[in-house]
mmCIF file of C-alpha atoms in Angstrom:
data_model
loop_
_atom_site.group_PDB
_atom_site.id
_atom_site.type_symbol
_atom_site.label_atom_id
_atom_site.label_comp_id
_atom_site.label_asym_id
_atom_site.label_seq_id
_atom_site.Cartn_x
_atom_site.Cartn_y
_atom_site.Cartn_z
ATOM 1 C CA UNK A 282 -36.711 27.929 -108.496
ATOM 2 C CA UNK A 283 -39.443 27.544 -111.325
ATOM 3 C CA UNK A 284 -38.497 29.972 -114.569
ATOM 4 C CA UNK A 285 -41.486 31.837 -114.317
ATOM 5 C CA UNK A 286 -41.045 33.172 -111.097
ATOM 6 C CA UNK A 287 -37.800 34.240 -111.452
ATOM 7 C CA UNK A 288 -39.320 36.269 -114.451
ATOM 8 C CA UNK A 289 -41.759 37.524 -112.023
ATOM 9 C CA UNK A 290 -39.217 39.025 -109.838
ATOM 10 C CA UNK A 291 -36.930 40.364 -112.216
ATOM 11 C CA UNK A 292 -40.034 42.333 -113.378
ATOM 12 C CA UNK A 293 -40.975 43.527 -110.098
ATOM 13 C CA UNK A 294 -37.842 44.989 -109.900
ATOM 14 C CA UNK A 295 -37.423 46.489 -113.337
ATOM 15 C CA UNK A 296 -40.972 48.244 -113.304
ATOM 16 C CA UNK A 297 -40.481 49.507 -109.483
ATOM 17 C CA UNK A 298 -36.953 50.901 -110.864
ATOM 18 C CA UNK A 299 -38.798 52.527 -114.052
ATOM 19 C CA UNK A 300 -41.213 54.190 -112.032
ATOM 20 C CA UNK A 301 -38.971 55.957 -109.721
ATOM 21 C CA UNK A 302 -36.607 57.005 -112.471
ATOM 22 C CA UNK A 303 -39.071 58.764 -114.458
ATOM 23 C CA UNK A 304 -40.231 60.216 -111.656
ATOM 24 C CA UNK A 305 -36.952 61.388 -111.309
ATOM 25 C CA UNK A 306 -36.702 62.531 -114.813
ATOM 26 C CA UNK A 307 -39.797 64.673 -114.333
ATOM 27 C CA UNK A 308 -38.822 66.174 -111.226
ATOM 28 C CA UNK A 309 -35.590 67.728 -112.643
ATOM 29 C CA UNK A 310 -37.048 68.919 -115.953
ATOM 30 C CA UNK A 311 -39.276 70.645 -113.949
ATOM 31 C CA UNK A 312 -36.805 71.798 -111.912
ATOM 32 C CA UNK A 313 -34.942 72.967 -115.074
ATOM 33 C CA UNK A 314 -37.139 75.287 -115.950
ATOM 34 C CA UNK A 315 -36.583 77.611 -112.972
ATOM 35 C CA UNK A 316 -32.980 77.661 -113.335
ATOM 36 C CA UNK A 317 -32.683 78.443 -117.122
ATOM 37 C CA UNK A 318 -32.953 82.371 -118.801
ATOM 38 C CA UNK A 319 -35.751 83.686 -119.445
ATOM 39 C CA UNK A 320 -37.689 83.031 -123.229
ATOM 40 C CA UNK A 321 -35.475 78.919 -122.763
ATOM 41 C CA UNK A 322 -38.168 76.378 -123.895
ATOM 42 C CA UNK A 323 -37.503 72.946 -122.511
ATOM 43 C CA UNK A 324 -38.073 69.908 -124.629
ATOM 44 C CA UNK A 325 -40.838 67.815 -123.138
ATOM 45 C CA UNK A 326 -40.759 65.749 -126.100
ATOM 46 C CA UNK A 327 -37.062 64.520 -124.892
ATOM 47 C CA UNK A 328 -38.334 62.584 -121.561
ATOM 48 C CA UNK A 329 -40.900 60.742 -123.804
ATOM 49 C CA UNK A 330 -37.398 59.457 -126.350
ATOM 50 C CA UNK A 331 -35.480 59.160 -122.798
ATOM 51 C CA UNK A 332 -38.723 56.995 -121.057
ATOM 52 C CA UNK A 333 -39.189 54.829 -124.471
ATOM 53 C CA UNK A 334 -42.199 56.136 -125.049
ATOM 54 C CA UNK A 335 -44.293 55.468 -128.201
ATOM 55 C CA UNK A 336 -44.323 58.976 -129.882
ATOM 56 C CA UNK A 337 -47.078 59.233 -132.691
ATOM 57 C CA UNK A 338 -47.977 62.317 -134.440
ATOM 58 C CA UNK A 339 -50.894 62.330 -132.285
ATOM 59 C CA UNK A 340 -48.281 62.689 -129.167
ATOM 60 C CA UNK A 341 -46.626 65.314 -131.190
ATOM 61 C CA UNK A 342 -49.642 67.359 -131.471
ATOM 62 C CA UNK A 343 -50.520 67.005 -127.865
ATOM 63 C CA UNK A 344 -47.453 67.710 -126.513
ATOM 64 C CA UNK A 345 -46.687 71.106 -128.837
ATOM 65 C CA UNK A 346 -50.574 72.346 -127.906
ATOM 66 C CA UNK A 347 -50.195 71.351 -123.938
ATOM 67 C CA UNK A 348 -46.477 71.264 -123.864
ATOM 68 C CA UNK A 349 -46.139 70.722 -120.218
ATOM 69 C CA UNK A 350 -49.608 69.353 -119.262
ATOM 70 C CA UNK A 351 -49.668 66.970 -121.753
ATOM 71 C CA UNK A 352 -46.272 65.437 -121.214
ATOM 72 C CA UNK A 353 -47.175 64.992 -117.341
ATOM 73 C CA UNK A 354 -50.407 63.253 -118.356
ATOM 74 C CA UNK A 355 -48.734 61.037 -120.396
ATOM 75 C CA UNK A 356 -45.697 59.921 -118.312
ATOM 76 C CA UNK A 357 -47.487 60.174 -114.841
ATOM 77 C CA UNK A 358 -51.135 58.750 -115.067
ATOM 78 C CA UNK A 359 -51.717 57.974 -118.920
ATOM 79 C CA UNK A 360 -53.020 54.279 -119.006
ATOM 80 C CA UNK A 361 -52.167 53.830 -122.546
ATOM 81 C CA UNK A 362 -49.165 54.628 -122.502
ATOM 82 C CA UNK A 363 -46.631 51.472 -121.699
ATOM 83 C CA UNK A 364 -43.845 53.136 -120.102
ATOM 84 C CA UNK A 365 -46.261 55.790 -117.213
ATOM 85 C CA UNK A 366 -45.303 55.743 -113.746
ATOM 86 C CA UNK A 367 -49.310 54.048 -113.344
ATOM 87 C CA UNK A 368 -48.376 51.426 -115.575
ATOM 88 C CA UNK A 369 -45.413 50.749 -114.049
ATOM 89 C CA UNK A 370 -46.549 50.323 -110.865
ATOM 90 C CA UNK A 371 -49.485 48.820 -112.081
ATOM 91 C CA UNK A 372 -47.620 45.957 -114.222
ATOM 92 C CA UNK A 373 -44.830 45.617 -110.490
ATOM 93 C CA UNK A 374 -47.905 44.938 -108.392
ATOM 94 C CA UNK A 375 -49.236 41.891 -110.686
ATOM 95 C CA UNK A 376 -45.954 40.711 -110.967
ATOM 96 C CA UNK A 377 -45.750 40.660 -106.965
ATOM 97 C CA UNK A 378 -49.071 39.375 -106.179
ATOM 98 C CA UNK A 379 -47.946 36.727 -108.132
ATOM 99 C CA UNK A 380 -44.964 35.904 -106.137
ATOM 100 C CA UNK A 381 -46.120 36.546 -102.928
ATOM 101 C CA UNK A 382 -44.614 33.351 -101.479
ATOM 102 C CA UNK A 383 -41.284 34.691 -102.887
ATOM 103 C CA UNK A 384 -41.220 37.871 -101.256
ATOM 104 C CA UNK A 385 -41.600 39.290 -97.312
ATOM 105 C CA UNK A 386 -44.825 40.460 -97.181
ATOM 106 C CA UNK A 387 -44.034 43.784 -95.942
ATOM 107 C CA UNK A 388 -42.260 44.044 -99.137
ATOM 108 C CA UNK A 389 -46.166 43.271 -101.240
ATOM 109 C CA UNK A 390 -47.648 45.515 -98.787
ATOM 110 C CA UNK A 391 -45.600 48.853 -100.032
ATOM 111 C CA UNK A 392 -46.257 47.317 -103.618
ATOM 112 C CA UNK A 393 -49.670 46.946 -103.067
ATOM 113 C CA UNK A 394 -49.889 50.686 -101.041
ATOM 114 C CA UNK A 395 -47.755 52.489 -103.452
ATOM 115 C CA UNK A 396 -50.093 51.589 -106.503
ATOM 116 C CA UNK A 397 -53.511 52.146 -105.118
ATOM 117 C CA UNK A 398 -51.446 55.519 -103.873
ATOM 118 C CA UNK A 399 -51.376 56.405 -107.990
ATOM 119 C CA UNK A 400 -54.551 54.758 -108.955
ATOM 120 C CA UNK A 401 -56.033 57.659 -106.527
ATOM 121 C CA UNK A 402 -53.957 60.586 -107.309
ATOM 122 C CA UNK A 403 -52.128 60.169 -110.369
ATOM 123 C CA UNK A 404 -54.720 62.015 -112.724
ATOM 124 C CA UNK A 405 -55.363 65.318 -110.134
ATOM 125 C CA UNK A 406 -51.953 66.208 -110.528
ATOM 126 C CA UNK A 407 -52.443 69.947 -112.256
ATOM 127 C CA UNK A 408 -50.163 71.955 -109.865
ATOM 128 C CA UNK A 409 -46.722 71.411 -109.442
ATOM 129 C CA UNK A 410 -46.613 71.691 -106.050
ATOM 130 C CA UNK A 411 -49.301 68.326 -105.746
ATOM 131 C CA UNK A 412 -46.592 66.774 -108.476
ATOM 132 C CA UNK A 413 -43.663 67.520 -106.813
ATOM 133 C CA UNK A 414 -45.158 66.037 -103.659
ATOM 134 C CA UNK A 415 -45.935 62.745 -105.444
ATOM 135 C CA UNK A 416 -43.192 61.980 -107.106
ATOM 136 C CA UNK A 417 -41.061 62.383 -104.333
ATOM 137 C CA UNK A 418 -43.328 59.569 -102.564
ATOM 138 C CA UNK A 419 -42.788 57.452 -105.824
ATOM 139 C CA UNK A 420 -39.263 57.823 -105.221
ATOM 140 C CA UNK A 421 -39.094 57.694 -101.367
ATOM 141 C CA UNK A 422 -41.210 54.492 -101.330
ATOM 142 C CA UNK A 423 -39.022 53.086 -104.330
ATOM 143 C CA UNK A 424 -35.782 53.279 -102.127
ATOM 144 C CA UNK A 425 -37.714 52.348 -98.819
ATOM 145 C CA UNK A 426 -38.836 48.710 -101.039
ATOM 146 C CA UNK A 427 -35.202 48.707 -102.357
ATOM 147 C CA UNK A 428 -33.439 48.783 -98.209
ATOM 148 C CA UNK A 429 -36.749 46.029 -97.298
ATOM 149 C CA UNK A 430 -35.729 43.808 -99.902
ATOM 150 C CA UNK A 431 -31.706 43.996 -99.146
ATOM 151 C CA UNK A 432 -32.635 43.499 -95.535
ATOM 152 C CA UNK A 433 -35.315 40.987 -94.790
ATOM 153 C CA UNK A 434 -35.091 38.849 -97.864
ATOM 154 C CA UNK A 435 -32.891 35.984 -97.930
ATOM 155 C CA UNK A 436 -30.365 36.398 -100.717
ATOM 156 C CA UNK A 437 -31.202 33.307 -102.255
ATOM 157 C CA UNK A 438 -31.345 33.126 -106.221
ATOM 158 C CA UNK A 439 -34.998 34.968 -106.440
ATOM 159 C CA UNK A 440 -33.172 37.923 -104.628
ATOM 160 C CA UNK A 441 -30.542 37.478 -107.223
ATOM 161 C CA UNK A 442 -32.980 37.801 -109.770
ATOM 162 C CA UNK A 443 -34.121 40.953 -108.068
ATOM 163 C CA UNK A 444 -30.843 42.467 -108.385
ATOM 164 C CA UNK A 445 -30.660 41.778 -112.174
ATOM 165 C CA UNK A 446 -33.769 43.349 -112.624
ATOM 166 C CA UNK A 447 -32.968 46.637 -110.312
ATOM 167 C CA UNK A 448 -29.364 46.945 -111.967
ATOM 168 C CA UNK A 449 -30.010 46.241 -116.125
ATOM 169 C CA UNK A 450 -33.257 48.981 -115.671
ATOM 170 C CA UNK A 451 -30.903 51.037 -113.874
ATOM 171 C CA UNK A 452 -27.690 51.264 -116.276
ATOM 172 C CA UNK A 453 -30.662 51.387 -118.838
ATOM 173 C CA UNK A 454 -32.259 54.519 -117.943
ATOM 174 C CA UNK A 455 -28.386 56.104 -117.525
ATOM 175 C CA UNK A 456 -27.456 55.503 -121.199
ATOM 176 C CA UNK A 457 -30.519 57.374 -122.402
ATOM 177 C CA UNK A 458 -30.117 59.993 -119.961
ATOM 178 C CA UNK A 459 -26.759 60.509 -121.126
ATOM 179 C CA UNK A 460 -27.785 60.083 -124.494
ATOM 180 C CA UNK A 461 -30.049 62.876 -124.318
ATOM 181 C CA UNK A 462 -27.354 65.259 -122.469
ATOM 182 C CA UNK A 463 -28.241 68.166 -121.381
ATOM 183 C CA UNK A 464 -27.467 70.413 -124.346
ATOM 184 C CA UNK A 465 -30.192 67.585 -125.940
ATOM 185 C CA UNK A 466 -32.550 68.841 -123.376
ATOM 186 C CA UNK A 467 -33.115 71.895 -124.770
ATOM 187 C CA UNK A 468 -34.174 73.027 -128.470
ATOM 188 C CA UNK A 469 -33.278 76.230 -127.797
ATOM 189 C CA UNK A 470 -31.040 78.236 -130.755
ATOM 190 C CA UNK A 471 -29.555 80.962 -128.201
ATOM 191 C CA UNK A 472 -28.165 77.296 -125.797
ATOM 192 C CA UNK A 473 -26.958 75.802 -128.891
ATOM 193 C CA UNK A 474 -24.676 78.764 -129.652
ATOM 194 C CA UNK A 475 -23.620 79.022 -126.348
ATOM 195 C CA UNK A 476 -23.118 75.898 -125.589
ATOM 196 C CA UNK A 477 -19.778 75.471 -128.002
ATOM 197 C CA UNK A 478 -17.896 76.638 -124.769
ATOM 198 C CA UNK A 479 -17.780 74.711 -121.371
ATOM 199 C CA UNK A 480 -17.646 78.164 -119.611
ATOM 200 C CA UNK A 481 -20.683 79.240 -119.775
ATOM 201 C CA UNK A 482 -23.152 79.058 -116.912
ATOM 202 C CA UNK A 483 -25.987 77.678 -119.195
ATOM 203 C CA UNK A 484 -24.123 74.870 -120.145
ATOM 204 C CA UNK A 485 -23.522 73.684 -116.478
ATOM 205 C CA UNK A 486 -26.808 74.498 -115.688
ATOM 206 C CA UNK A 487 -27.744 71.988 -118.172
ATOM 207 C CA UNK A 488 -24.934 69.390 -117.234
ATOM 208 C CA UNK A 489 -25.858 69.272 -113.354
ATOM 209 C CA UNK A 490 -29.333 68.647 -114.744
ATOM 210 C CA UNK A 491 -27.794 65.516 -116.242
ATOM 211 C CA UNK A 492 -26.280 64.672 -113.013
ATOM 212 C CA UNK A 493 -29.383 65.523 -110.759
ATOM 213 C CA UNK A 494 -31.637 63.239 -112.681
ATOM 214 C CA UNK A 495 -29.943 60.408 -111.171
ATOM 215 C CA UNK A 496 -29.526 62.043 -107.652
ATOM 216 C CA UNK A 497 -25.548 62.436 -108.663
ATOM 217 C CA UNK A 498 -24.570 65.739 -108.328
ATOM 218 C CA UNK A 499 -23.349 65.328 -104.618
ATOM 219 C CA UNK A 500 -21.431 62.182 -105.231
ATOM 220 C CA UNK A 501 -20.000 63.812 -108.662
ATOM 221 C CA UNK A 502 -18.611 66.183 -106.621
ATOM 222 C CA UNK A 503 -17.331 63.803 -104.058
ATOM 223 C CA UNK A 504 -15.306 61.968 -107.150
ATOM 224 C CA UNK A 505 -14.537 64.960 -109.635
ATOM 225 C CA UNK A 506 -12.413 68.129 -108.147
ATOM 226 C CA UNK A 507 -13.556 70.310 -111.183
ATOM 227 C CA UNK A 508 -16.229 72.271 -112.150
ATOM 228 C CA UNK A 509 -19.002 70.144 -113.819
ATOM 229 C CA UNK A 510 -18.319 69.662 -118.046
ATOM 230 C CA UNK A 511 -19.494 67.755 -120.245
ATOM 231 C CA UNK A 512 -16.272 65.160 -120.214
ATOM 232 C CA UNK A 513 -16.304 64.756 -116.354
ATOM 233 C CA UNK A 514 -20.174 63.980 -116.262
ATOM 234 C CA UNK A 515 -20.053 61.428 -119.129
ATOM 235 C CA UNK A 516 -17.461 60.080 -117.807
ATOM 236 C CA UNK A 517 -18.500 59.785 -114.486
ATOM 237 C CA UNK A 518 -21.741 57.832 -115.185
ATOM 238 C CA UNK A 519 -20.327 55.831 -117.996
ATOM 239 C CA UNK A 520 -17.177 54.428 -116.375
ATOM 240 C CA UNK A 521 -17.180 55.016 -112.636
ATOM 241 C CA UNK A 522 -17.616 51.607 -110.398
ATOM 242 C CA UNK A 523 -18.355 53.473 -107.027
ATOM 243 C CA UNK A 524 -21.678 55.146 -108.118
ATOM 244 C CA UNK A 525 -24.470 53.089 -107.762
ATOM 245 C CA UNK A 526 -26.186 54.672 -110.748
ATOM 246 C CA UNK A 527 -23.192 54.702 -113.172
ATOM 247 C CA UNK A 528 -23.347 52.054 -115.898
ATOM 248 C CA UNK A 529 -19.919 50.427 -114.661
ATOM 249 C CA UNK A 530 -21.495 50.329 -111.217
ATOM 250 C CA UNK A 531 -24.835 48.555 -112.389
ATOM 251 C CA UNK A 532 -23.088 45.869 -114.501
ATOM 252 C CA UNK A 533 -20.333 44.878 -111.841
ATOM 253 C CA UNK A 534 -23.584 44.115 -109.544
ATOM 254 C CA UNK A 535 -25.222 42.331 -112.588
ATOM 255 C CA UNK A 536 -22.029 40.474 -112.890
ATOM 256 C CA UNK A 537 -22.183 39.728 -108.899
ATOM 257 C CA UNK A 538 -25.788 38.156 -109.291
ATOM 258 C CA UNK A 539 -24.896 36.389 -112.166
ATOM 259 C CA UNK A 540 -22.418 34.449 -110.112
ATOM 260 C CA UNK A 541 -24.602 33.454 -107.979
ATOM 261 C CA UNK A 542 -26.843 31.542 -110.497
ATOM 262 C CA UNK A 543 -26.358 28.677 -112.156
ATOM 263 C CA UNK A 544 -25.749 27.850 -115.784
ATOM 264 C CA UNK A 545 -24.029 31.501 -116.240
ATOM 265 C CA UNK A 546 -21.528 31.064 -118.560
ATOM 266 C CA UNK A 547 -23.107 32.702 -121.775
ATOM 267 C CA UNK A 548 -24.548 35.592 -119.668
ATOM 268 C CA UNK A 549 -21.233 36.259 -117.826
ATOM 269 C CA UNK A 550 -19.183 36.454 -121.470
ATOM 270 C CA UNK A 551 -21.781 38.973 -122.250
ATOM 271 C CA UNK A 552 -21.083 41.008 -119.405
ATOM 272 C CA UNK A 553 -17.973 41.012 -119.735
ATOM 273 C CA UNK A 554 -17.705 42.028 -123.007
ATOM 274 C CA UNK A 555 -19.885 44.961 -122.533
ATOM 275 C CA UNK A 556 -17.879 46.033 -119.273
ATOM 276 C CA UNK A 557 -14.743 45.829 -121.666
ATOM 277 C CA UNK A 558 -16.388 48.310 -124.140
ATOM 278 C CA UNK A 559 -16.912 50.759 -121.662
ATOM 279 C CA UNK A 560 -13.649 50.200 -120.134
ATOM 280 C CA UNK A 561 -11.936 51.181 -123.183
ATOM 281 C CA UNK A 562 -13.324 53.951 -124.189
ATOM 282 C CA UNK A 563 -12.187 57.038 -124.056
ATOM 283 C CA UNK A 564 -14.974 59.990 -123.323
ATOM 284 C CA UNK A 565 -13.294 62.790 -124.526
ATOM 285 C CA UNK A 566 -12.636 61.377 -127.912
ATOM 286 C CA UNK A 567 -16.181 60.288 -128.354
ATOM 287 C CA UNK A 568 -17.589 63.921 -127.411
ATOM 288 C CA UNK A 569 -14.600 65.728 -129.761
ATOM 289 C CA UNK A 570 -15.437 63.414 -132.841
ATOM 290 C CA UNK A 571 -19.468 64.146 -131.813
ATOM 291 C CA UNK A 572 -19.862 60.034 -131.905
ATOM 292 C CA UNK A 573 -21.103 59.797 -128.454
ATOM 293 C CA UNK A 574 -24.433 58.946 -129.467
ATOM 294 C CA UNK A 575 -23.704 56.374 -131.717
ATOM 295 C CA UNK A 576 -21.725 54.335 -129.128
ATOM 296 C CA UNK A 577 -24.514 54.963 -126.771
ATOM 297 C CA UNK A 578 -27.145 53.375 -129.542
ATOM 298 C CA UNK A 579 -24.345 50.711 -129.260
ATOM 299 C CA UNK A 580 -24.263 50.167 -125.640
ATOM 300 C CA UNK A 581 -28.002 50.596 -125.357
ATOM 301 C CA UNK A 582 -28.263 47.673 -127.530
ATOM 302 C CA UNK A 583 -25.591 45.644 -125.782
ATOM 303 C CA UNK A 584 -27.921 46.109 -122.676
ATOM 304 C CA UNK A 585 -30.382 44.720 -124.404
ATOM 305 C CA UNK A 586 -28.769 41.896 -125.776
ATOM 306 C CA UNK A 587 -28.033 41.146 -122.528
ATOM 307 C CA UNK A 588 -31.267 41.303 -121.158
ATOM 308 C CA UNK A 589 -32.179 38.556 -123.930
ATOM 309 C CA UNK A 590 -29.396 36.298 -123.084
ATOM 310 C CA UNK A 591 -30.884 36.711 -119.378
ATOM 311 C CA UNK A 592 -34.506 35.713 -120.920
ATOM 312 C CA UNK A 593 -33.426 32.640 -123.072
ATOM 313 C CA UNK A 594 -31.249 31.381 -120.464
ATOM 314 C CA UNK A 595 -33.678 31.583 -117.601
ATOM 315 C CA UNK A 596 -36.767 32.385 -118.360
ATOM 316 C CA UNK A 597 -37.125 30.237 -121.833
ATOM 317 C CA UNK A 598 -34.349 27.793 -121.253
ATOM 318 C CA UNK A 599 -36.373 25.999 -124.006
ATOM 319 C CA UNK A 600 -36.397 28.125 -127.116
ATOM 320 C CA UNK A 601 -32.312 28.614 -126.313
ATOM 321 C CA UNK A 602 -32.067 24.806 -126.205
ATOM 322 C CA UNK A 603 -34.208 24.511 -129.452
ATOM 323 C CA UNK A 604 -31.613 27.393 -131.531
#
């Protein structure tokens, strides 16, 4: 198939997954807010760093005058900013028109459906009840596209493609979640105290919050016969291979597409070294020695790194030629 519409596709994918994970991302810290004490402020500021968001001191200013308001605004409907669930949708529907020959159409009609859905009610989103109600249609339509695609689309090499794009967003968007943690969540000094013990509630509260934003609570309980900590979650969505949302998960299906495509060797010694890193790593060592976040910098950067090796070996087979 022709380079740029495998790029097309992988794309699709990534912007459709973007979407529905910060609208996931919203939904809980919203969510959050109920469940913590009274006089807790939660940090909007952190799902702009989580989303990628460009944060100038004129999003600073916004966000500490509007707090809430302004954060929605910006991650739901703003069209300046790259990373808003309009954009996003906006950027997977050009990227599908232009592949319609690659696709079932049933697949460009929820594309299509799904972004003229924002374009008309993204900016009249004031209550939460009206935002609660769309981004669970962001999400419900992301999965519904996700199930059409497994199911009526040949798994040929575009499909692969489609895969790679779902899966590198995905494992993505879990490193900065658990980057942020939920004791990161909060700028709060009364959490911060608490928080030096895993017994108390506010703690877990913050945790599960970790675990819901990537609809993994159930499953985390499923896998992990112990109350939720800090340890078990990390650990969990770092290094377990069953969860389709943990990082081990994503890159084994990475790995899967990969071998499906040709001229994969550079990509697949990628993978595999960043599978060993996680492998070996041992969770509670990185949260006792407070170095978590530096290996996630690490490992966010791996995942980019392998996103480029994707791009120069597929997408601009010539420039990798040329070095």
């Amino acid at each position: 198939m022709l380079s740029r519409v495998a790029e097309r596709v992988y794309w699709m994918s990534r912007y459709m997954e973007r979407a529905e994970n910060t609208a996931r991302l919203i939904n809980v810290n919203t969510n959050l807010l109920l469940d913590l004490p009274l006089g807790s402020k939660v940090s909007w500021l952190t799902l702009l760093e989580i989303t990628g968001c460009e944060i100038t001191e004129e999003t600073r200013n916004k966000v500490a005058t509007a707090q809430e308001q302004a954060t929605m605004k910006l991650l739901i409907s703003d069209r300046n900013c790259f990373g808003s669930i309009f954009n996003c949708l906006r950027n997977a529907r050009e990227n599908a028109r232009t592949s319609r020959e690659i696709i079932p159409a049933e697949c460009w009609e929820i594309i299509n459906d799904l972004y003229l859905y924002a374009k008309d009610n993204a900016s009249k989103l004031t209550a939460r009840a009206a935002r609660r109600a769309f981004l669970q249609h962001i999400i419900a339509t992301s999965q519904q596209l996700s199930g059409l695609l497994a199911g009526t689309m040949s798994h040929t090499e575009a499909y692969e493609f489609i895969r790679l794009g779902r899966n590198l967003e995905r494992a993505d968007m879990s490193t900065r979640i658990v980057d942020a943690g939920a004791l990161n969540l909060m700028q709060n000094k009364q959490l911060d105290e608490l928080s030096e013990s895993d017994d108390n509630p506010f703690n877990n509260i913050l945790w599960m919050s970790v675990l819901q934003s990537l609809s993994a609570y159930q499953m985390y309980r499923q896998h992990v016969f112990q109350k939720v900590n800090g340890e078990q979650v990390v650990n969990f969505l770092l290094q377990n291979t069953l969860f389709p949302r943990a990082v081990s998960s994503c890159l084994n299906t990475i790995k899967e597409s990969l071998a499906h495509l040709p001229h994969n060797d550079e990509p697949l010694h990628t993978i595999a070294a960043l599978q060993r890193k996680i492998d070996q790593i041992s969770v509670a060592t990185l949260l006792e020695e407070q170095t978590l976040h530096d290996f996630i910098d690490e490992l966010q950067l791996d995942i980019a790194g392998l996103h480029q090796c994707i791009t120069l070996t597929w997408f601009l087979p010539q420039l990798s030629s040329e070095e």
